[in-house]
mmCIF file of C-alpha atoms and ligand atoms in Angstrom:
data_model
loop_
_atom_site.group_PDB
_atom_site.id
_atom_site.type_symbol
_atom_site.label_atom_id
_atom_site.label_comp_id
_atom_site.label_asym_id
_atom_site.label_seq_id
_atom_site.Cartn_x
_atom_site.Cartn_y
_atom_site.Cartn_z
ATOM 1 C CA MET A 160 7.662 14.394 16.586
ATOM 2 C CA ASN A 161 7.295 16.207 13.276
ATOM 3 C CA ILE A 162 6.322 13.803 10.506
ATOM 4 C CA LEU A 163 6.014 14.285 6.718
ATOM 5 C CA VAL A 164 3.674 11.873 5.022
ATOM 6 C CA THR A 165 3.670 11.983 1.206
ATOM 7 C CA GLY A 166 0.454 10.611 -0.248
ATOM 8 C CA GLY A 167 -1.021 11.612 3.051
ATOM 9 C CA SER A 168 -4.554 11.849 1.758
ATOM 10 C CA GLY A 169 -4.447 8.503 -0.080
ATOM 11 C CA PHE A 170 -5.640 5.140 1.214
ATOM 12 C CA LEU A 171 -2.742 4.135 3.428
ATOM 13 C CA GLY A 172 -1.384 7.676 3.996
ATOM 14 C CA SER A 173 -4.620 8.986 5.493
ATOM 15 C CA HIS A 174 -4.758 6.158 8.012
ATOM 16 C CA LEU A 175 -1.126 6.914 8.935
ATOM 17 C CA CYS A 176 -1.848 10.651 9.358
ATOM 18 C CA LYS A 177 -4.803 9.813 11.629
ATOM 19 C CA ARG A 178 -2.714 7.434 13.716
ATOM 20 C CA PHE A 179 0.232 9.873 14.075
ATOM 21 C CA ILE A 180 -2.130 12.734 15.093
ATOM 22 C CA LYS A 181 -3.891 10.384 17.605
ATOM 23 C CA ASP A 182 -0.430 9.503 18.956
ATOM 24 C CA GLY A 183 0.313 13.216 19.553
ATOM 25 C CA HIS A 184 2.648 13.954 16.620
ATOM 26 C CA SER A 185 2.550 16.898 14.214
ATOM 27 C CA VAL A 186 1.906 15.832 10.701
ATOM 28 C CA ILE A 187 2.517 17.469 7.331
ATOM 29 C CA CYS A 188 0.458 15.751 4.698
ATOM 30 C CA LEU A 189 1.553 16.114 1.171
ATOM 31 C CA ASP A 190 -0.550 15.065 -1.786
ATOM 32 C CA ASN A 191 -1.140 15.884 -5.411
ATOM 33 C CA PHE A 192 -4.649 14.411 -5.353
ATOM 34 C CA ILE A 193 -4.088 12.068 -8.346
ATOM 35 C CA THR A 194 -5.409 9.068 -6.463
ATOM 36 C CA GLY A 195 -5.786 10.608 -2.947
ATOM 37 C CA LYS A 196 -8.837 12.445 -1.911
ATOM 38 C CA LYS A 197 -9.380 15.250 0.611
ATOM 39 C CA GLU A 198 -12.402 13.566 2.257
ATOM 40 C CA ASN A 199 -9.957 10.918 3.616
ATOM 41 C CA ILE A 200 -8.374 13.628 5.872
ATOM 42 C CA GLU A 201 -11.193 15.936 6.342
ATOM 43 C CA GLU A 202 -11.536 15.315 10.020
ATOM 44 C CA LEU A 203 -7.865 16.447 10.448
ATOM 45 C CA LEU A 204 -8.025 19.675 8.529
ATOM 46 C CA GLU A 205 -8.939 21.878 11.610
ATOM 47 C CA ASN A 206 -6.348 20.149 13.880
ATOM 48 C CA PRO A 207 -3.582 22.652 14.621
ATOM 49 C CA LYS A 208 -0.964 19.817 14.568
ATOM 50 C CA PHE A 209 -2.081 18.879 10.995
ATOM 51 C CA SER A 210 -1.258 20.725 7.763
ATOM 52 C CA LEU A 211 -1.923 19.901 4.205
ATOM 53 C CA VAL A 212 0.392 20.731 1.248
ATOM 54 C CA GLU A 213 -0.811 20.205 -2.247
ATOM 55 C CA HIS A 214 2.309 19.209 -4.157
ATOM 56 C CA ASP A 215 3.562 16.427 -6.519
ATOM 57 C CA ILE A 216 6.614 14.896 -4.680
ATOM 58 C CA SER A 217 8.140 14.103 -8.063
ATOM 59 C CA ASN A 218 9.190 17.758 -7.988
ATOM 60 C CA PRO A 219 11.541 18.968 -5.267
ATOM 61 C CA ILE A 220 10.157 20.817 -2.229
ATOM 62 C CA CYS A 221 11.788 22.252 0.935
ATOM 63 C CA PHE A 222 10.382 22.386 4.366
ATOM 64 C CA GLY A 223 11.410 24.760 7.243
ATOM 65 C CA GLY A 224 11.530 23.595 10.854
ATOM 66 C CA LYS A 225 12.811 20.228 11.883
ATOM 67 C CA LEU A 226 11.313 16.975 10.540
ATOM 68 C CA ASP A 227 11.888 13.792 12.547
ATOM 69 C CA TRP A 228 10.469 11.361 9.987
ATOM 70 C CA VAL A 229 9.717 11.289 6.248
ATOM 71 C CA PHE A 230 7.161 8.723 5.233
ATOM 72 C CA HIS A 231 7.011 8.224 1.421
ATOM 73 C CA PHE A 232 3.685 6.776 0.648
ATOM 74 C CA ALA A 233 2.798 8.672 -2.471
ATOM 75 C CA SER A 234 2.268 6.151 -5.165
ATOM 76 C CA ILE A 235 -0.205 5.052 -7.711
ATOM 77 C CA ALA A 236 -0.748 1.464 -6.381
ATOM 78 C CA SER A 237 -3.627 0.100 -8.338
ATOM 79 C CA PRO A 238 -2.732 -1.780 -11.622
ATOM 80 C CA VAL A 239 -5.724 -0.082 -13.320
ATOM 81 C CA PHE A 240 -4.389 3.408 -12.492
ATOM 82 C CA TYR A 241 -0.638 2.724 -12.869
ATOM 83 C CA LEU A 242 -1.324 1.334 -16.340
ATOM 84 C CA LYS A 243 -3.188 4.536 -17.032
ATOM 85 C CA TYR A 244 -0.412 6.793 -15.587
ATOM 86 C CA PRO A 245 2.871 4.787 -16.082
ATOM 87 C CA ILE A 246 5.172 7.846 -16.232
ATOM 88 C CA LYS A 247 3.686 9.541 -13.146
ATOM 89 C CA THR A 248 3.985 6.147 -11.341
ATOM 90 C CA LEU A 249 7.672 5.901 -12.277
ATOM 91 C CA LYS A 250 8.282 9.437 -11.223
ATOM 92 C CA SER A 251 6.711 9.183 -7.820
ATOM 93 C CA GLY A 252 8.588 6.022 -7.130
ATOM 94 C CA LEU A 253 11.992 7.286 -8.420
ATOM 95 C CA ASN A 254 12.072 11.130 -8.385
ATOM 96 C CA GLY A 255 9.668 11.168 -5.315
ATOM 97 C CA THR A 256 11.796 8.776 -3.412
ATOM 98 C CA HIS A 257 14.908 10.732 -4.410
ATOM 99 C CA ASN A 258 13.308 14.036 -3.230
ATOM 100 C CA CYS A 259 12.136 12.537 0.079
ATOM 101 C CA LEU A 260 15.646 11.143 0.734
ATOM 102 C CA GLY A 261 17.028 14.596 0.100
ATOM 103 C CA ILE A 262 14.564 16.056 2.575
ATOM 104 C CA ALA A 263 15.408 13.395 5.168
ATOM 105 C CA LYS A 264 19.155 13.934 4.644
ATOM 106 C CA MET A 265 18.816 17.701 5.166
ATOM 107 C CA HIS A 266 16.644 17.382 8.189
ATOM 108 C CA LYS A 267 18.656 14.435 9.653
ATOM 109 C CA ALA A 268 15.265 12.750 9.663
ATOM 110 C CA LYS A 269 14.514 9.066 9.473
ATOM 111 C CA PHE A 270 13.120 7.809 6.180
ATOM 112 C CA PHE A 271 10.279 5.305 5.760
ATOM 113 C CA LEU A 272 9.615 3.763 2.370
ATOM 114 C CA ALA A 273 6.396 2.076 1.319
ATOM 115 C CA SER A 274 7.725 -0.637 -0.923
ATOM 116 C CA THR A 275 5.689 -3.521 -2.167
ATOM 117 C CA SER A 276 5.341 -7.308 -2.711
ATOM 118 C CA GLU A 277 5.337 -6.323 -6.430
ATOM 119 C CA ILE A 278 9.151 -6.138 -6.211
ATOM 120 C CA TYR A 279 8.992 -9.916 -6.171
ATOM 121 C CA GLY A 280 7.174 -9.854 -9.572
ATOM 122 C CA ASP A 281 5.653 -13.152 -10.552
ATOM 123 C CA PRO A 282 7.483 -14.906 -7.795
ATOM 124 C CA LEU A 283 9.402 -18.261 -8.276
ATOM 125 C CA VAL A 284 9.680 -18.632 -4.458
ATOM 126 C CA HIS A 285 6.644 -19.249 -2.375
ATOM 127 C CA PRO A 286 5.813 -17.823 0.173
ATOM 128 C CA GLN A 287 7.982 -14.809 -0.487
ATOM 129 C CA THR A 288 10.787 -14.080 1.976
ATOM 130 C CA GLU A 289 12.655 -10.795 2.123
ATOM 131 C CA ASP A 290 15.814 -12.379 0.849
ATOM 132 C CA TYR A 291 14.150 -13.369 -2.455
ATOM 133 C CA TRP A 292 15.350 -11.175 -5.343
ATOM 134 C CA GLY A 293 12.164 -11.479 -7.438
ATOM 135 C CA ASN A 294 11.127 -12.243 -10.914
ATOM 136 C CA VAL A 295 10.124 -8.955 -12.635
ATOM 137 C CA ASN A 296 9.526 -8.268 -16.326
ATOM 138 C CA SER A 297 11.428 -4.973 -16.549
ATOM 139 C CA ILE A 298 9.753 -3.856 -19.821
ATOM 140 C CA GLY A 299 6.225 -5.191 -19.261
ATOM 141 C CA PRO A 300 3.145 -3.100 -18.548
ATOM 142 C CA ARG A 301 3.496 -3.539 -14.723
ATOM 143 C CA SER A 302 7.189 -2.489 -14.862
ATOM 144 C CA CYS A 303 6.276 1.124 -14.268
ATOM 145 C CA TYR A 304 5.229 0.175 -10.743
ATOM 146 C CA ASP A 305 7.540 -2.732 -9.998
ATOM 147 C CA GLU A 306 10.689 -1.168 -11.245
ATOM 148 C CA SER A 307 9.932 2.226 -9.711
ATOM 149 C CA LYS A 308 9.622 0.453 -6.324
ATOM 150 C CA ARG A 309 12.801 -1.532 -6.906
ATOM 151 C CA GLY A 310 14.509 1.658 -7.863
ATOM 152 C CA ALA A 311 13.039 3.315 -4.737
ATOM 153 C CA GLU A 312 14.579 0.559 -2.661
ATOM 154 C CA ALA A 313 17.916 0.921 -4.395
ATOM 155 C CA LEU A 314 17.892 4.758 -3.889
ATOM 156 C CA THR A 315 16.942 4.196 -0.190
ATOM 157 C CA TYR A 316 19.936 1.944 0.470
ATOM 158 C CA ALA A 317 22.270 4.188 -1.534
ATOM 159 C CA TYR A 318 21.314 7.097 0.733
ATOM 160 C CA MET A 319 21.862 4.829 3.770
ATOM 161 C CA ARG A 320 25.265 3.888 2.673
ATOM 162 C CA SER A 321 26.483 7.167 1.171
ATOM 163 C CA HIS A 322 24.741 9.671 3.375
ATOM 164 C CA ASP A 323 24.040 7.764 6.548
ATOM 165 C CA VAL A 324 20.290 8.230 6.340
ATOM 166 C CA ASP A 325 18.441 6.053 8.827
ATOM 167 C CA VAL A 326 15.934 4.036 6.861
ATOM 168 C CA ARG A 327 12.965 1.657 7.303
ATOM 169 C CA VAL A 328 11.486 -0.238 4.299
ATOM 170 C CA ILE A 329 8.338 -2.261 4.330
ATOM 171 C CA ARG A 330 7.113 -4.502 1.488
ATOM 172 C CA ILE A 331 3.329 -4.222 1.583
ATOM 173 C CA PHE A 332 1.186 -7.156 0.459
ATOM 174 C CA ASN A 333 -2.330 -6.508 -0.930
ATOM 175 C CA THR A 334 -3.919 -4.301 1.723
ATOM 176 C CA TYR A 335 -7.480 -3.211 1.795
ATOM 177 C CA GLY A 336 -9.980 -1.303 3.949
ATOM 178 C CA PRO A 337 -11.823 1.999 4.357
ATOM 179 C CA ASN A 338 -10.570 4.997 2.354
ATOM 180 C CA MET A 339 -9.930 2.995 -0.673
ATOM 181 C CA GLN A 340 -11.663 4.635 -3.657
ATOM 182 C CA LEU A 341 -14.817 3.087 -4.971
ATOM 183 C CA ASP A 342 -13.219 2.897 -8.447
ATOM 184 C CA ASP A 343 -9.792 1.929 -7.134
ATOM 185 C CA GLY A 344 -9.788 -1.085 -9.474
ATOM 186 C CA ARG A 345 -8.096 -3.538 -7.182
ATOM 187 C CA VAL A 346 -9.766 -6.808 -6.478
ATOM 188 C CA VAL A 347 -11.140 -6.297 -2.983
ATOM 189 C CA SER A 348 -12.809 -2.930 -3.698
ATOM 190 C CA ASN A 349 -14.127 -4.197 -7.062
ATOM 191 C CA PHE A 350 -15.601 -7.354 -5.478
ATOM 192 C CA ILE A 351 -17.152 -5.553 -2.563
ATOM 193 C CA VAL A 352 -18.620 -2.741 -4.661
ATOM 194 C CA SER A 353 -20.105 -5.135 -7.199
ATOM 195 C CA ALA A 354 -21.492 -7.281 -4.468
ATOM 196 C CA LEU A 355 -23.149 -4.311 -2.822
ATOM 197 C CA LYS A 356 -24.718 -3.328 -6.178
ATOM 198 C CA ASN A 357 -25.713 -7.006 -6.812
ATOM 199 C CA ILE A 358 -23.889 -6.885 -10.180
ATOM 200 C CA ASP A 359 -21.449 -9.494 -11.575
ATOM 201 C CA LEU A 360 -17.994 -9.809 -9.846
ATOM 202 C CA THR A 361 -15.293 -9.784 -12.541
ATOM 203 C CA VAL A 362 -12.744 -12.609 -11.981
ATOM 204 C CA TYR A 363 -9.783 -12.212 -14.258
ATOM 205 C CA GLY A 364 -8.344 -15.297 -15.908
ATOM 206 C CA ASP A 365 -9.461 -18.684 -14.463
ATOM 207 C CA GLY A 366 -9.365 -17.179 -10.896
ATOM 208 C CA ASP A 367 -6.883 -19.699 -9.711
ATOM 209 C CA GLN A 368 -4.311 -17.036 -9.045
ATOM 210 C CA THR A 369 -3.790 -16.288 -5.397
ATOM 211 C CA ARG A 370 -3.255 -13.238 -3.166
ATOM 212 C CA SER A 371 -3.097 -12.718 0.614
ATOM 213 C CA PHE A 372 -5.155 -9.830 2.013
ATOM 214 C CA CYS A 373 -4.206 -7.666 4.914
ATOM 215 C CA TYR A 374 -6.642 -5.288 6.631
ATOM 216 C CA VAL A 375 -5.398 -1.697 6.823
ATOM 217 C CA ASP A 376 -5.402 -1.416 10.625
ATOM 218 C CA ASP A 377 -3.131 -4.356 10.874
ATOM 219 C CA LEU A 378 -0.670 -2.764 8.426
ATOM 220 C CA ILE A 379 -0.675 0.511 10.259
ATOM 221 C CA GLU A 380 0.167 -1.304 13.529
ATOM 222 C CA GLY A 381 3.105 -3.083 11.819
ATOM 223 C CA ILE A 382 4.363 0.283 10.453
ATOM 224 C CA CYS A 383 4.277 1.959 13.886
ATOM 225 C CA ARG A 384 6.129 -0.937 15.476
ATOM 226 C CA LEU A 385 8.837 -0.780 12.803
ATOM 227 C CA MET A 386 9.400 2.957 13.621
ATOM 228 C CA ASN A 387 10.342 1.931 17.072
ATOM 229 C CA VAL A 388 12.996 -0.735 16.286
ATOM 230 C CA ASP A 389 16.351 -0.251 14.763
ATOM 231 C CA TYR A 390 16.005 -2.561 11.823
ATOM 232 C CA LYS A 391 16.991 -1.149 8.527
ATOM 233 C CA GLN A 392 16.549 -3.946 6.000
ATOM 234 C CA PRO A 393 13.176 -4.628 4.204
ATOM 235 C CA VAL A 394 10.364 -6.174 6.144
ATOM 236 C CA ASN A 395 7.291 -7.956 4.598
ATOM 237 C CA LEU A 396 4.012 -6.805 6.050
ATOM 238 C CA GLY A 397 0.906 -8.718 5.039
ATOM 239 C CA ASN A 398 -1.594 -11.379 6.020
ATOM 240 C CA PRO A 399 -0.345 -14.834 5.054
ATOM 241 C CA GLY A 400 -3.869 -16.214 4.570
ATOM 242 C CA GLU A 401 -3.798 -17.089 0.840
ATOM 243 C CA TYR A 402 -6.937 -17.099 -1.386
ATOM 244 C CA LYS A 403 -7.721 -17.910 -4.968
ATOM 245 C CA MET A 404 -9.616 -15.157 -6.621
ATOM 246 C CA THR A 405 -12.670 -17.384 -7.253
ATOM 247 C CA ASP A 406 -12.715 -18.229 -3.508
ATOM 248 C CA LEU A 407 -12.457 -14.556 -2.568
ATOM 249 C CA ALA A 408 -15.291 -13.734 -4.921
ATOM 250 C CA GLU A 409 -17.511 -16.453 -3.375
ATOM 251 C CA MET A 410 -16.584 -15.351 0.124
ATOM 252 C CA VAL A 411 -17.541 -11.768 -0.612
ATOM 253 C CA ILE A 412 -20.868 -12.626 -2.189
ATOM 254 C CA LYS A 413 -21.714 -14.993 0.821
ATOM 255 C CA SER A 414 -20.676 -12.755 3.579
ATOM 256 C CA LEU A 415 -22.470 -9.686 2.167
ATOM 257 C CA GLY A 416 -25.591 -11.725 1.390
ATOM 258 C CA SER A 417 -25.317 -10.472 -2.266
ATOM 259 C CA ARG A 418 -27.332 -11.744 -5.316
ATOM 260 C CA SER A 419 -24.193 -11.179 -7.552
ATOM 261 C CA LYS A 420 -22.729 -13.863 -9.816
ATOM 262 C CA ILE A 421 -19.229 -14.382 -10.997
ATOM 263 C CA ARG A 422 -18.104 -13.439 -14.537
ATOM 264 C CA PHE A 423 -14.867 -14.399 -15.970
ATOM 265 C CA GLU A 424 -12.748 -11.745 -17.927
ATOM 266 C CA PRO A 425 -9.282 -11.982 -19.498
ATOM 267 C CA LEU A 426 -6.234 -12.077 -17.297
ATOM 268 C CA PRO A 427 -4.105 -8.899 -17.602
ATOM 269 C CA GLN A 428 -0.511 -9.489 -18.880
ATOM 270 C CA ASP A 429 2.083 -10.449 -16.305
ATOM 271 C CA ASP A 430 -0.474 -10.904 -13.499
ATOM 272 C CA PRO A 431 1.436 -12.785 -10.768
ATOM 273 C CA LYS A 432 0.126 -16.320 -10.269
ATOM 274 C CA ARG A 433 0.716 -16.624 -6.484
ATOM 275 C CA ARG A 434 1.530 -14.244 -3.682
ATOM 276 C CA LYS A 435 1.848 -14.795 -0.032
ATOM 277 C CA PRO A 436 4.147 -13.112 2.504
ATOM 278 C CA ASP A 437 6.440 -15.040 4.765
ATOM 279 C CA ILE A 438 6.143 -12.894 7.952
ATOM 280 C CA THR A 439 8.596 -14.738 10.077
ATOM 281 C CA LEU A 440 10.868 -11.648 10.213
ATOM 282 C CA ALA A 441 7.986 -9.195 11.254
ATOM 283 C CA LYS A 442 6.960 -11.684 13.898
ATOM 284 C CA LYS A 443 10.405 -11.878 15.281
ATOM 285 C CA ILE A 444 11.490 -8.244 15.178
ATOM 286 C CA LEU A 445 8.114 -6.550 15.751
ATOM 287 C CA GLY A 446 6.126 -9.212 17.569
ATOM 288 C CA TRP A 447 3.588 -8.432 14.897
ATOM 289 C CA GLN A 448 1.112 -10.471 13.056
ATOM 290 C CA PRO A 449 -2.332 -9.641 11.508
ATOM 291 C CA ALA A 450 -5.200 -9.823 14.005
ATOM 292 C CA ILE A 451 -8.172 -9.188 11.614
ATOM 293 C CA PRO A 452 -9.463 -12.122 9.610
ATOM 294 C CA VAL A 453 -10.429 -11.455 6.030
ATOM 295 C CA GLU A 454 -14.150 -12.221 6.603
ATOM 296 C CA LEU A 455 -14.209 -9.484 9.290
ATOM 297 C CA GLY A 456 -12.148 -7.066 7.294
ATOM 298 C CA ILE A 457 -14.490 -7.500 4.237
ATOM 299 C CA LYS A 458 -17.476 -6.582 6.354
ATOM 300 C CA LYS A 459 -15.864 -3.540 7.818
ATOM 301 C CA THR A 460 -14.761 -2.402 4.349
ATOM 302 C CA ALA A 461 -18.260 -3.113 2.948
ATOM 303 C CA GLU A 462 -19.788 -0.792 5.628
ATOM 304 C CA TYR A 463 -17.502 1.906 4.408
ATOM 305 C CA PHE A 464 -18.220 1.339 0.704
ATOM 306 C CA ALA A 465 -22.014 1.180 1.419
ATOM 307 C CA LYS A 466 -21.862 4.667 2.969
ATOM 308 C CA GLU A 467 -19.774 5.941 0.078
ATOM 309 C CA LEU A 468 -22.234 4.624 -2.452
ATOM 310 C CA LYS A 469 -25.062 6.464 -0.762
ATOM 311 C CA LYS A 470 -23.245 9.843 -1.105
HETATM 312 N N1 LIG B 769 -8.619 -9.343 -10.205
HETATM 313 C C1 LIG B 769 -9.804 -9.856 -10.500
HETATM 314 N N2 LIG B 769 -10.858 -9.109 -10.683
HETATM 315 C C2 LIG B 769 -10.872 -7.718 -10.434
HETATM 316 C C3 LIG B 769 -9.641 -7.175 -10.093
HETATM 317 C C4 LIG B 769 -8.508 -7.908 -9.945
HETATM 318 O O1 LIG B 769 -9.827 -11.117 -10.628
HETATM 319 O O2 LIG B 769 -11.867 -7.084 -10.608
HETATM 320 C C5 LIG B 769 -7.437 -10.157 -9.973
HETATM 321 C C6 LIG B 769 -6.139 -9.693 -10.558
HETATM 322 O O3 LIG B 769 -6.100 -10.157 -11.953
HETATM 323 C C7 LIG B 769 -5.088 -10.244 -9.764
HETATM 324 C C8 LIG B 769 -5.767 -10.140 -8.347
HETATM 325 O O4 LIG B 769 -7.149 -10.082 -8.567
HETATM 326 O O5 LIG B 769 -4.832 -11.629 -10.003
HETATM 327 C C9 LIG B 769 -5.256 -9.079 -7.467
HETATM 328 O O6 LIG B 769 -5.395 -7.878 -8.324
HETATM 329 P P1 LIG B 769 -5.124 -6.466 -7.683
HETATM 330 O O7 LIG B 769 -5.399 -5.490 -8.864
HETATM 331 O O8 LIG B 769 -6.048 -6.261 -6.474
HETATM 332 O O9 LIG B 769 -3.740 -6.342 -7.231
HETATM 333 P P2 LIG B 769 -2.295 -7.025 -7.658
HETATM 334 O O10 LIG B 769 -2.031 -7.973 -6.493
HETATM 335 O O11 LIG B 769 -2.488 -7.694 -8.952
HETATM 336 O O12 LIG B 769 -1.338 -5.847 -7.716
#
């Protein structure tokens, strides 16, 4: 198949490109390199089935030939970066999704949207099921991300209803692993990099807030399974193991044998208090559940970051 992956040199996109090439598909990787980096896809550059297009998907683009799938993974997903680039974040979620849907419609390709657990906002339902409508502050600092993804979902289902585009939508819960940037700013990369440097791990607020962390290989497997089933409604993909940030910090320090200590810093505005996916649906329709425990995932990710730090 011919597959377009926007954000293809980013954290998740690069893993997807590698998996699709490994599975024998042809891949067009599109990226504007705001948060993606070429190194993530370096090993694919010489592959005749792989091509790289430098472009911002917020602006329209046409492709010749015949695409079978359009994967829209271009996004600024780290709170640190989306707070820095709120308008670009909104544009990749809204204009980018619109442009991708236009491409999918023209090519009669299937469309795959990377949505997020952030569409549930600071959830009042726990764990979060796909039928929960969410609790989002539409004008708060995180709204550039949350509302762009909510808008992206709305656009996706409008194209499904009005233009008969075949769609898949996943809501990704905190995913981590190799190819995240050292300065990504999200909690797992921050904690691991600090622990490797033996400097303080910064826990925001009192550290009682929770998240559930999925290793990237598990997520990619879930995505590939969803491509192969005819299920068009949103599906949560994440690891339901739930951790307080203080417990995560202690786990990282212990498992990396670090001399770091924990330092408390102010909690960012609208930081969700609890988050954990209900993955009953994914288990049922995909026969999928995460296989990599957080302790192991942290070690694998730390190996990657240790190499990056030496560069
Ligand atoms: N966090 C933290 N220290 C950090 C980075 C993040 O305590 O160095 C907290 C953050 O306040 C949030 C959780 O970790 O409660 C997850 O943050 P992240 O930015 O990874 O993603 P989010 O789930 O908030 O989008």
